XYZ file of C-alpha atoms in Angstrom:
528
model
C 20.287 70.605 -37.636
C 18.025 68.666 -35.123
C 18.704 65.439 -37.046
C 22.177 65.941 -36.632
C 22.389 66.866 -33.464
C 19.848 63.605 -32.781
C 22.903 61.094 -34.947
C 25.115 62.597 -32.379
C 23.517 61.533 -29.047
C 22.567 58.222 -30.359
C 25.738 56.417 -30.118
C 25.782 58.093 -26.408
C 22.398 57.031 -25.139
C 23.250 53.238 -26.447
C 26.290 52.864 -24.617
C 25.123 54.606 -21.476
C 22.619 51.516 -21.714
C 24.815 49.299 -22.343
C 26.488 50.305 -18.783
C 23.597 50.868 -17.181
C 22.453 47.273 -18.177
C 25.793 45.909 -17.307
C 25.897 47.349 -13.520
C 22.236 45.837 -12.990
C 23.272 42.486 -14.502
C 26.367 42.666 -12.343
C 24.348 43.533 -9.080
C 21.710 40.981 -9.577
C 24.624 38.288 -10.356
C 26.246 39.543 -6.986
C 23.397 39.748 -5.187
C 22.744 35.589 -5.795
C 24.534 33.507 -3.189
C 28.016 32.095 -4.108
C 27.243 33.091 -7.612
C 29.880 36.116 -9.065
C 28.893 37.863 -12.519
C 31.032 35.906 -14.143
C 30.292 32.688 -12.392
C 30.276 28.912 -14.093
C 28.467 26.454 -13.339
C 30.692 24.009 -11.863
C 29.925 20.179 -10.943
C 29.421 19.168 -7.462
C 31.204 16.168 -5.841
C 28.392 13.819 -6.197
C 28.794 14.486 -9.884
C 32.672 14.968 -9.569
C 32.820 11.217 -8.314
C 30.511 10.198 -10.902
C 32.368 11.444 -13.657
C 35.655 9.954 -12.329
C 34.272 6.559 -11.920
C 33.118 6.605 -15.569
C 36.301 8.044 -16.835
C 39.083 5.746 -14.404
C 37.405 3.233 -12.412
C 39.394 -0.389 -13.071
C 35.824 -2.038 -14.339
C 33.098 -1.301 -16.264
C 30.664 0.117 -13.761
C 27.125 1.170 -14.250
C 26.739 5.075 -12.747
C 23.062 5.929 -13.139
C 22.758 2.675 -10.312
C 25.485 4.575 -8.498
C 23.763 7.647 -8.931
C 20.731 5.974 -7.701
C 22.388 4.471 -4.596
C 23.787 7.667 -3.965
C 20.534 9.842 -3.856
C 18.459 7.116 -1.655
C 21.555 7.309 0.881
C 21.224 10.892 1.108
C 17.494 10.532 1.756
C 18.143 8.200 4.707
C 19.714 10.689 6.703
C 16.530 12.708 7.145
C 13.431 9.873 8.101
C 12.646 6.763 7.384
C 9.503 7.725 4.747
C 11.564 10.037 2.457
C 12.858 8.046 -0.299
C 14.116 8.225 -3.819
C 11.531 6.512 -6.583
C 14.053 5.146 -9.883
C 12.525 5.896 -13.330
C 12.122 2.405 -14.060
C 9.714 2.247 -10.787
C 7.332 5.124 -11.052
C 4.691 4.050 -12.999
C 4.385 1.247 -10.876
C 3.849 3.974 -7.814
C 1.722 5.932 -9.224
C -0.715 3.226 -9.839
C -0.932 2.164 -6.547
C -2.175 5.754 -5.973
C -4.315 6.255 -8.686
C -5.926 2.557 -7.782
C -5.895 1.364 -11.831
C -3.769 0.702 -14.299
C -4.491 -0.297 -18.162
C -3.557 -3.919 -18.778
C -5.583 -7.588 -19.749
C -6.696 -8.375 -15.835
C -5.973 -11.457 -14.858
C -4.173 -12.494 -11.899
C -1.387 -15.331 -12.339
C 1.309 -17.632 -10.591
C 4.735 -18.930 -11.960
C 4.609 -22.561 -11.705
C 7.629 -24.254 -12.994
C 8.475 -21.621 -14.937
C 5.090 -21.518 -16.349
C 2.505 -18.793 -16.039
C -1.155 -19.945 -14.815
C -4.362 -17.954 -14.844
C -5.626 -18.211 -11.113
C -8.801 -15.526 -11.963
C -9.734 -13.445 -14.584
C -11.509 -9.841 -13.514
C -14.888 -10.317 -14.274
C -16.211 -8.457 -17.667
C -12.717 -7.308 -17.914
C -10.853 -7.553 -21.109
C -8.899 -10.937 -20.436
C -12.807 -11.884 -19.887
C -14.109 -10.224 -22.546
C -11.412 -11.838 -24.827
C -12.202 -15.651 -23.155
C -9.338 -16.425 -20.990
C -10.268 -18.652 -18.185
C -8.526 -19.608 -14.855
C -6.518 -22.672 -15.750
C -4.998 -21.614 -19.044
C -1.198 -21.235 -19.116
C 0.642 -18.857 -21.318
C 3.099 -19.689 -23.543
C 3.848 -16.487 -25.746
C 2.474 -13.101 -25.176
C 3.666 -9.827 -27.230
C 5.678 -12.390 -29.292
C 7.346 -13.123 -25.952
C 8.240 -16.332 -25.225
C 6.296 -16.838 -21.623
C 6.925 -20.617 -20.696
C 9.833 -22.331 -19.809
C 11.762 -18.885 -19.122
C 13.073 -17.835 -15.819
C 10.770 -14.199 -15.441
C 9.538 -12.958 -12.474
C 6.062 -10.952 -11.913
C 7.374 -7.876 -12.451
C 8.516 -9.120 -15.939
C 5.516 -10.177 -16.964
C 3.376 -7.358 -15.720
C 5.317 -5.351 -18.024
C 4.379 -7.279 -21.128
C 0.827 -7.625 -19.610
C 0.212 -3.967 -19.315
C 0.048 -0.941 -21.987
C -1.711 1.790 -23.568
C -5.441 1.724 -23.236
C -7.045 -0.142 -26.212
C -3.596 -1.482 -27.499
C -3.437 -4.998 -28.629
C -1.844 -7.993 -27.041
C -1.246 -11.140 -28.858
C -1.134 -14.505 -26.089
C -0.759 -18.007 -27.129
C -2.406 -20.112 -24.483
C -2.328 -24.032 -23.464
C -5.409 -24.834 -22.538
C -6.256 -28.762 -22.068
C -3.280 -29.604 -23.981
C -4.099 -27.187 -27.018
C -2.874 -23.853 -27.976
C -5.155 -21.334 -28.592
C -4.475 -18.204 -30.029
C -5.871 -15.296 -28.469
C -5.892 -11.032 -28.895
C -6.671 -9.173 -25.880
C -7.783 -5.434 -26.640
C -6.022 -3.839 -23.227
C -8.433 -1.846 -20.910
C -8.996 -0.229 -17.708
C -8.133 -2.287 -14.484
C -9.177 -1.498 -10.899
C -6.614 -2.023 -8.059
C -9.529 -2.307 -5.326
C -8.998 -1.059 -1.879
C -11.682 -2.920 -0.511
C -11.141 -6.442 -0.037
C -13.879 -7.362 1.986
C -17.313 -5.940 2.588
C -20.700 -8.401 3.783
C -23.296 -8.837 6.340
C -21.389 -11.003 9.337
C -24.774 -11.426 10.942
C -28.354 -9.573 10.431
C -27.332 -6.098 11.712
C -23.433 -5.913 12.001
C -21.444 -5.425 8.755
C -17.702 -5.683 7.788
C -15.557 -3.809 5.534
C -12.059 -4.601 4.829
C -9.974 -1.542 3.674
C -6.100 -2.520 2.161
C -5.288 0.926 1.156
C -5.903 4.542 0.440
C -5.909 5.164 -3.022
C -7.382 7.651 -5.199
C -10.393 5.033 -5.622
C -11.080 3.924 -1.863
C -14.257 6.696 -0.828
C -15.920 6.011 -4.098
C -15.320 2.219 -3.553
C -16.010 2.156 0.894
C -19.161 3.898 -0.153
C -20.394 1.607 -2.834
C -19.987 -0.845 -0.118
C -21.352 1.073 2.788
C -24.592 1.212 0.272
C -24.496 -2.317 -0.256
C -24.675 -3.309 3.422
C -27.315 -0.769 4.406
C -29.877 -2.031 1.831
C -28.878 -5.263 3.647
C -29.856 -3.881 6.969
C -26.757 -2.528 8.207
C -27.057 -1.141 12.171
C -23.407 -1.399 13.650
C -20.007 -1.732 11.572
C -16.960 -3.121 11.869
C -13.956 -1.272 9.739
C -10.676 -3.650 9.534
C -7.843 -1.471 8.782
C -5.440 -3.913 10.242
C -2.163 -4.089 7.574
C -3.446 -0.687 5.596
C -0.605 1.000 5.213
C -2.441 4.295 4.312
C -1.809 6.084 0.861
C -3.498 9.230 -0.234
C -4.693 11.443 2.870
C -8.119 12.782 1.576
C -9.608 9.524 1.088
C -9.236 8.931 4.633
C -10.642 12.232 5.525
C -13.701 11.818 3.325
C -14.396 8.453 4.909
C -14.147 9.977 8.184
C -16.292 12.379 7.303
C -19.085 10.090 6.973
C -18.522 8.738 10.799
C -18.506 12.401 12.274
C -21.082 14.648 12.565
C -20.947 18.635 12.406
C -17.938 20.705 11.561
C -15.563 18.471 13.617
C -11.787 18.718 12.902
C -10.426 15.568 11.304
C -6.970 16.191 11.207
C -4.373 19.231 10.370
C -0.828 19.117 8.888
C 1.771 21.683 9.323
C 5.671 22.130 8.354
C 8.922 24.102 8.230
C 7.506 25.105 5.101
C 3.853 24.647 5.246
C 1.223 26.167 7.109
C -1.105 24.929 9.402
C -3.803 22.966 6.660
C -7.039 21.964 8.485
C -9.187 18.465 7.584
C -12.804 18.923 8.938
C -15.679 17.261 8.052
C -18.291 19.129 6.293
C -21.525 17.533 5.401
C -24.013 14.842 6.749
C -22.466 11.561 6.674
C -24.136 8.148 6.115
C -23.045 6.685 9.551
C -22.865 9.226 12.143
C -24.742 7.562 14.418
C -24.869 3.548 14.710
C -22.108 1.512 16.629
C -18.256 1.519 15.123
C -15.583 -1.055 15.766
C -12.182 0.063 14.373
C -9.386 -3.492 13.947
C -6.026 -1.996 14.043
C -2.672 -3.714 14.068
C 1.092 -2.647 13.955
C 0.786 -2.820 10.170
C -1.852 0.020 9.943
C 0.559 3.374 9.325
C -0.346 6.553 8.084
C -3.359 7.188 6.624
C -5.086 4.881 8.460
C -3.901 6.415 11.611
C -5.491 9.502 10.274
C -8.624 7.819 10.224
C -8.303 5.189 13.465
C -7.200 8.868 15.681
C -10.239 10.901 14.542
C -12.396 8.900 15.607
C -10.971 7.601 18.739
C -10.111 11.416 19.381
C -13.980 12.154 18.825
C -15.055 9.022 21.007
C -16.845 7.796 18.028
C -15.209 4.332 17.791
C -13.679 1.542 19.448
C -10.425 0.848 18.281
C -9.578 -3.208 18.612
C -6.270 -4.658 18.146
C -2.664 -3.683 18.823
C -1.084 -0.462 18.596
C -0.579 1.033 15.234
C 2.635 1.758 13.475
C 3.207 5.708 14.438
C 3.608 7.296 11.036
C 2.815 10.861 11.611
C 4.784 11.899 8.543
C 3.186 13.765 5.246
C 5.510 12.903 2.141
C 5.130 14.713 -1.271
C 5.948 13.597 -4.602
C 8.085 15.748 -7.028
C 8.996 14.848 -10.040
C 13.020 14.754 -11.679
C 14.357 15.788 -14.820
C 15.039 12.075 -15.857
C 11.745 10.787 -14.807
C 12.637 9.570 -11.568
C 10.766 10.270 -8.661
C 11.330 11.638 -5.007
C 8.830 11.401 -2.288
C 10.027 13.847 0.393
C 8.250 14.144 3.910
C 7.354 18.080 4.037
C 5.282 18.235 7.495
C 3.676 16.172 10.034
C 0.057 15.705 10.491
C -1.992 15.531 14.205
C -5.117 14.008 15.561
C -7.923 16.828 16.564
C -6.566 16.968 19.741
C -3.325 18.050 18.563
C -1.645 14.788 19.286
C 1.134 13.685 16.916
C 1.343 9.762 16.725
C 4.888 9.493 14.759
C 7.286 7.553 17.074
C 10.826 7.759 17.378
C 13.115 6.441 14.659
C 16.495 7.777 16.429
C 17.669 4.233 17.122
C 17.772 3.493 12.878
C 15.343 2.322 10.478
C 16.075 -1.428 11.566
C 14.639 -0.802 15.016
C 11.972 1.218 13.296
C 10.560 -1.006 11.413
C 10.865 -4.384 13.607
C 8.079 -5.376 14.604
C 7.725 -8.797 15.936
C 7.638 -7.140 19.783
C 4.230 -6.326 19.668
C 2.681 -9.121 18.075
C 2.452 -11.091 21.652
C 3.549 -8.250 24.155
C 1.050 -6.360 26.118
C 3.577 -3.043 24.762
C 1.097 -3.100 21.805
C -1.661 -2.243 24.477
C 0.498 0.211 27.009
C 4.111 0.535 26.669
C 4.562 2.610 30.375
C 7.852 3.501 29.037
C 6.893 5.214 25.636
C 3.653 6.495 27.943
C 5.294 8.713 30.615
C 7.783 10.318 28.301
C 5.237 11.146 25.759
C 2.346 14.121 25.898
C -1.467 12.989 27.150
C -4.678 14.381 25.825
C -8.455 13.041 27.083
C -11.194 12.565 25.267
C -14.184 14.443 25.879
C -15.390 11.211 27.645
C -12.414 11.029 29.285
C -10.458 8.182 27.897
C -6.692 8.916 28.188
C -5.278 8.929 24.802
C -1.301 9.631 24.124
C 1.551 10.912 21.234
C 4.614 9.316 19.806
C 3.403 6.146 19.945
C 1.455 5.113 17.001
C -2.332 4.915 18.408
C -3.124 2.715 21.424
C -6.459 0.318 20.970
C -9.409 0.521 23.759
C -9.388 -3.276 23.734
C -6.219 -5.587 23.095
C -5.595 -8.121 20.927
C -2.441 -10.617 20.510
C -1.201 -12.114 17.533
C -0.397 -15.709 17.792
C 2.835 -16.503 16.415
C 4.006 -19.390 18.174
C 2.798 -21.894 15.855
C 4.454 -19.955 13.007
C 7.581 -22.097 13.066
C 11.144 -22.224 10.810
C 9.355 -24.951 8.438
C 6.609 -23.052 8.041
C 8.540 -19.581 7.284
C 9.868 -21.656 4.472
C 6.508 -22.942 2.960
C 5.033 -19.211 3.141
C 8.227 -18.025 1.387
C 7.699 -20.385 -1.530
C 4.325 -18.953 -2.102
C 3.285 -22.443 -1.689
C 0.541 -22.046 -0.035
C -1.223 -20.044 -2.488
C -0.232 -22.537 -5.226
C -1.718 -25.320 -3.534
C -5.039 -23.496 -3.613
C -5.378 -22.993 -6.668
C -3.876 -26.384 -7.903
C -7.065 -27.898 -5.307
C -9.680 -26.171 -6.596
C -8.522 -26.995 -10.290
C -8.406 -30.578 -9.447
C -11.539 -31.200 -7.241
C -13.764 -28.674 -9.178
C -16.498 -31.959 -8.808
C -16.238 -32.245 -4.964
C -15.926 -28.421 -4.166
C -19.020 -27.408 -6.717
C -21.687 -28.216 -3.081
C -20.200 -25.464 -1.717
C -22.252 -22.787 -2.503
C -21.283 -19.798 -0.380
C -17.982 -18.923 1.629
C -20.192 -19.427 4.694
C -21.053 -23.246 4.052
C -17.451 -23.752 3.528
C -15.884 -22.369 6.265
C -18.562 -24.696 8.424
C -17.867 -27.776 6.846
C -14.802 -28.064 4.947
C -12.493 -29.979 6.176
C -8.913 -30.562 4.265
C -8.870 -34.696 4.499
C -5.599 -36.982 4.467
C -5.375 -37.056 0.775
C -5.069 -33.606 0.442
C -2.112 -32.984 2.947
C -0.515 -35.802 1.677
C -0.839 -33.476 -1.535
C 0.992 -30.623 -0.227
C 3.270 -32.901 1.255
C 4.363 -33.682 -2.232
C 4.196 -30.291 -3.456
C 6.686 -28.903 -0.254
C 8.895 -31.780 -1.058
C 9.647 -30.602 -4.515
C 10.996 -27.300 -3.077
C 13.029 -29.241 -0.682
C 10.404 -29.209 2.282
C 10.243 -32.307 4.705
C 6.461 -31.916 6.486
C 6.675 -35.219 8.158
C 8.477 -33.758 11.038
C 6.151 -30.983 11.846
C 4.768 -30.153 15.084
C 1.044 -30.912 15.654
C 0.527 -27.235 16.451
C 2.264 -26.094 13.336
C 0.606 -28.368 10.817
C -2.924 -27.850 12.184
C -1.655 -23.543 11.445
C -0.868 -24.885 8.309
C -4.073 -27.087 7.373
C -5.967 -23.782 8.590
C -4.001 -22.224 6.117
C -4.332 -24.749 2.816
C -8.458 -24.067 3.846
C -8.083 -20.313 2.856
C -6.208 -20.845 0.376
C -8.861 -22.620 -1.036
C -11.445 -20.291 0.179
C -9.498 -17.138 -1.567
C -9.594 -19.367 -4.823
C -13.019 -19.783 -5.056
C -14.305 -16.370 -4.102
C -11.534 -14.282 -4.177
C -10.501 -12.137 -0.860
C -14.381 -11.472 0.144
C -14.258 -15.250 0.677
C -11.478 -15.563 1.983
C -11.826 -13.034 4.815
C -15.677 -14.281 5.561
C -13.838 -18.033 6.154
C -10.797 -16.231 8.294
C -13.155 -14.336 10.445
C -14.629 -16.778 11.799
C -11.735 -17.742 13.932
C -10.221 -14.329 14.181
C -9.955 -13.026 17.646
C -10.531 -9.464 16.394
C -13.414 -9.890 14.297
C -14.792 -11.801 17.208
C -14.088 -9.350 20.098
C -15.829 -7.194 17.917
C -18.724 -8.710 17.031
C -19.208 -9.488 20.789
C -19.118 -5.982 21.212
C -21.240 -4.651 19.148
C -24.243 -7.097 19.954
C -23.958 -5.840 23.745
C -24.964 -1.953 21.844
């Protein structure tokens, strides 16, 4: 009897689930915006216009490059550091944050179509393999290399790969091929480009970037230089665009002492996330010169309005870019990329340094004002609409604006004239470096260090009339230069050469020594 009466309320009990289920499911669907129980996904008008272009557009039209266009248009309505990342371009992005990639490392030039070997990473796996700076490639991956019209980006693709994969190259080296296999390895993209002793007390380090690599690499380098007998220090951020955010905190960590705040972001939807420096760093105490410039943005402005905030540093230069922005990457569904600014970081005074970009991104990003003007120094307009904060030592500091430098510096552009735009755009300065050293290997081999070059070096008649030649190929008259602007460019062919034969170490120790930065700064320091 119980059974039966249990066969009975079965059926009942189900389909009261069944409704119960139902209502919920019906609520929940309700409750979701614009969404009805029954509701269908249907295509938005991004994808509506898509799908009509593909199905009746006149021509054959490629969408995903639509689709592209599309989503990086959207993105420019909100700032100017948000921005879409194609598939095709990710990797590439990510390596300039991780600061390595795997691939043969070398660095080359396209010479008449050709591809030539201008340095090969030392005990790296080009080097390991043999190849030396000279040879010229003429297959690689069973690619046909020579004679083609590639650019860089083409060959970096065949150059790089999976870590230990093998890559077959065919070389010309004094007029006979050579068949070589290159075992692919690790390869460093080094944030440091300089770092040396500029006199017996007073160091220099160069900083391009902010990768994932730059504290372990600024430290090996801050080692280096006080086993040399480092005192005082000179940090050149100038053209750094920034990069990853911690790697500036962590080197300004080792300037401040205490539990000093180094910096705090906060957005719409992010808290308030503090920076502060945390253990004993290994300069908190000698003299610090900070080189800035309009090119140094971001991360670097974390760094430069620490310590300028702190009164730890002197900041030298021209006012910096005024990127205040954070940007995050996420990931799509198609491997494409979008970096998306998600709040706003400050100095420890609570300063934010991003500057206007109401007026468009072309205003934004122009420049060439404060490469002469005193505006780098104090624009009074930007200053007396925009907040002020002092320093505990008083020095007036200000937001909005990028960061204003303690001492100015112009950039002399006047010599940089419509001829010489076009030899710099023809990378033909850098090919006439390494075409030099190549040829004059004999004459150059009594110059031992960068520092007996840059003192007696002297680019003689033969060797314009050289470049000359070169320019003239591309379509470049020099005989009608201006005195000014071929003694810029002479000044030029010498690093070129300098950068050849010791890489950018040697080419910065030459530069310095004429750079009114460097030299403000060193006359600085050996007054403290």
């Amino acid at each position: 009897m119980h059974k039966r009466k249990l066969q009975i309320w079965i059926p009942v009990f189900l389909s009261l689930s069944m409704v119960v289920g139902m209502y919920l499911g019906y609520k929940m669907h309700s409750a979701m915006p614009a969404k009805s129980f029954f509701y269908r996904e249907r295509s938005k008008p991004v994808q509506e216009i898509l799908d009509l272009i593909r199905a009746k557009y006149v021509d054959d039209v490629e969408t995903d490059a639509l689709a592209d266009t599309a989503i990086s248009a959207i993105l420019a309505k909100l700032d100017p550091h948000s921005h879409y990342i194609p598939a095709k371009s990710v990797e590439k992005a990510n390596e300039e944050i991780a600061g390595s990639f795997y691939g043969i490392g070398i660095e080359f030039n396209l010479f008449d179509d050709t591809l030539h070997v201008i340095n090969v990473l030392k005990d790296g796996p080009g080097f390991k393999a043999g190849l030396q700076v000279g040879d010229k490639f003429l297959e690689a991956g069973n690619t046909a290399i020579a004679g083609k019209k590639m650019d860089g980006d083409d060959i970096r693709n065949i150059l790089k790969g999976n870590k230990g994969s093998a890559l077959k190259i065919t070389i010309l080296r004094e007029r006979k091929k050579i068949n070589i296999v290159v075992s692919r390895g690790l390869i460093p993209v080094t944030s440091i480009d300089a770092a040396y002793m500029a006199d017996s007390t007073i160091g220099y380090i160069r900083i391009n970037k902010f990768s994932q690599q730059t504290y372990k690499e600024f430290m090996q380098s801050l080692e280096k230089l006080k086993k040399a007998g480092l005192k005082k220090l000179i940090v050149d951020l100038r053209g750094n665009g920034g990069g990853v955010l911690d790697e500036a905190v962590e080197i300004a960590d080792e300037f401040l002492e205490g539990d000093r705040l180094i910096t705090y972001t906060e957005g719409k939807h992010f808290p308030r996330k503090e920076y502060r420096s945390r253990r004993q760093g290994q300069f908190e105490k000698g003299p610090l010169v900070i080189l800035a410039d309009e090119g140094s943005a971001s991360a670097s402005e974390i760094l430069i309005g620490a310590l300028q905030d702190w009164d730890r540093a002197t900041v030298v230069g021209r006012r910096t870019f005024g990127k205040g922005l954070v940007q995050e990457q996420f990931n799509l569904s198609d491997k494409s990329a979008v970096r998306l600014t998600v709040s706003r970081y400050y100095t420890p005074l609570g300063r934010s340094i991003q500057r206007s970009y109401s007026a468009g991104n072309k205003d934004y990003y122009d420049m060439s004002k404060r490469y002469t003007s005193r505006d780098s120094l104090q624009p009074d307009s930007l200053i007396l609409t925009g907040k002020k904060f002092k320093t505990r030592l008083g020095k007036m500091v200000y937001e909005g604006i990028g960061i204003t430098p303690d001492i100015f510096t112009a950039s002399d552009t006047a010599k940089f004239g419509k001829t010489t735009g076009k030899v710099y755009s023809k990378g033909l300065i850098n090919n006439f470096g390494y075409r030099y050293v190549t040829d004059n290997k004999a004459s150059l081999s009594i110059y031992k260090t960068p520092a007996d070059f840059a003192g007696s070096f002297t680019l003689n008649e033969e060797g314009w009339k050289y470049f000359e030649k070169m320019a003239l190929k591309d379509s470049i008259d020099l005989k009608y230069l201006r005195s000014d602007e071929k003694a810029f460019l002479i000044k030029s062919l010498k690093l070129s050469v300098a950068r050849q034969m010791w890489r950018h170490e040697g080419f910065y120790m030459v530069f310095n020594k004429e750079d009114e930065g460097v030299i403000k700064a060193l006359q600085l320091l050996s007054k403290q």
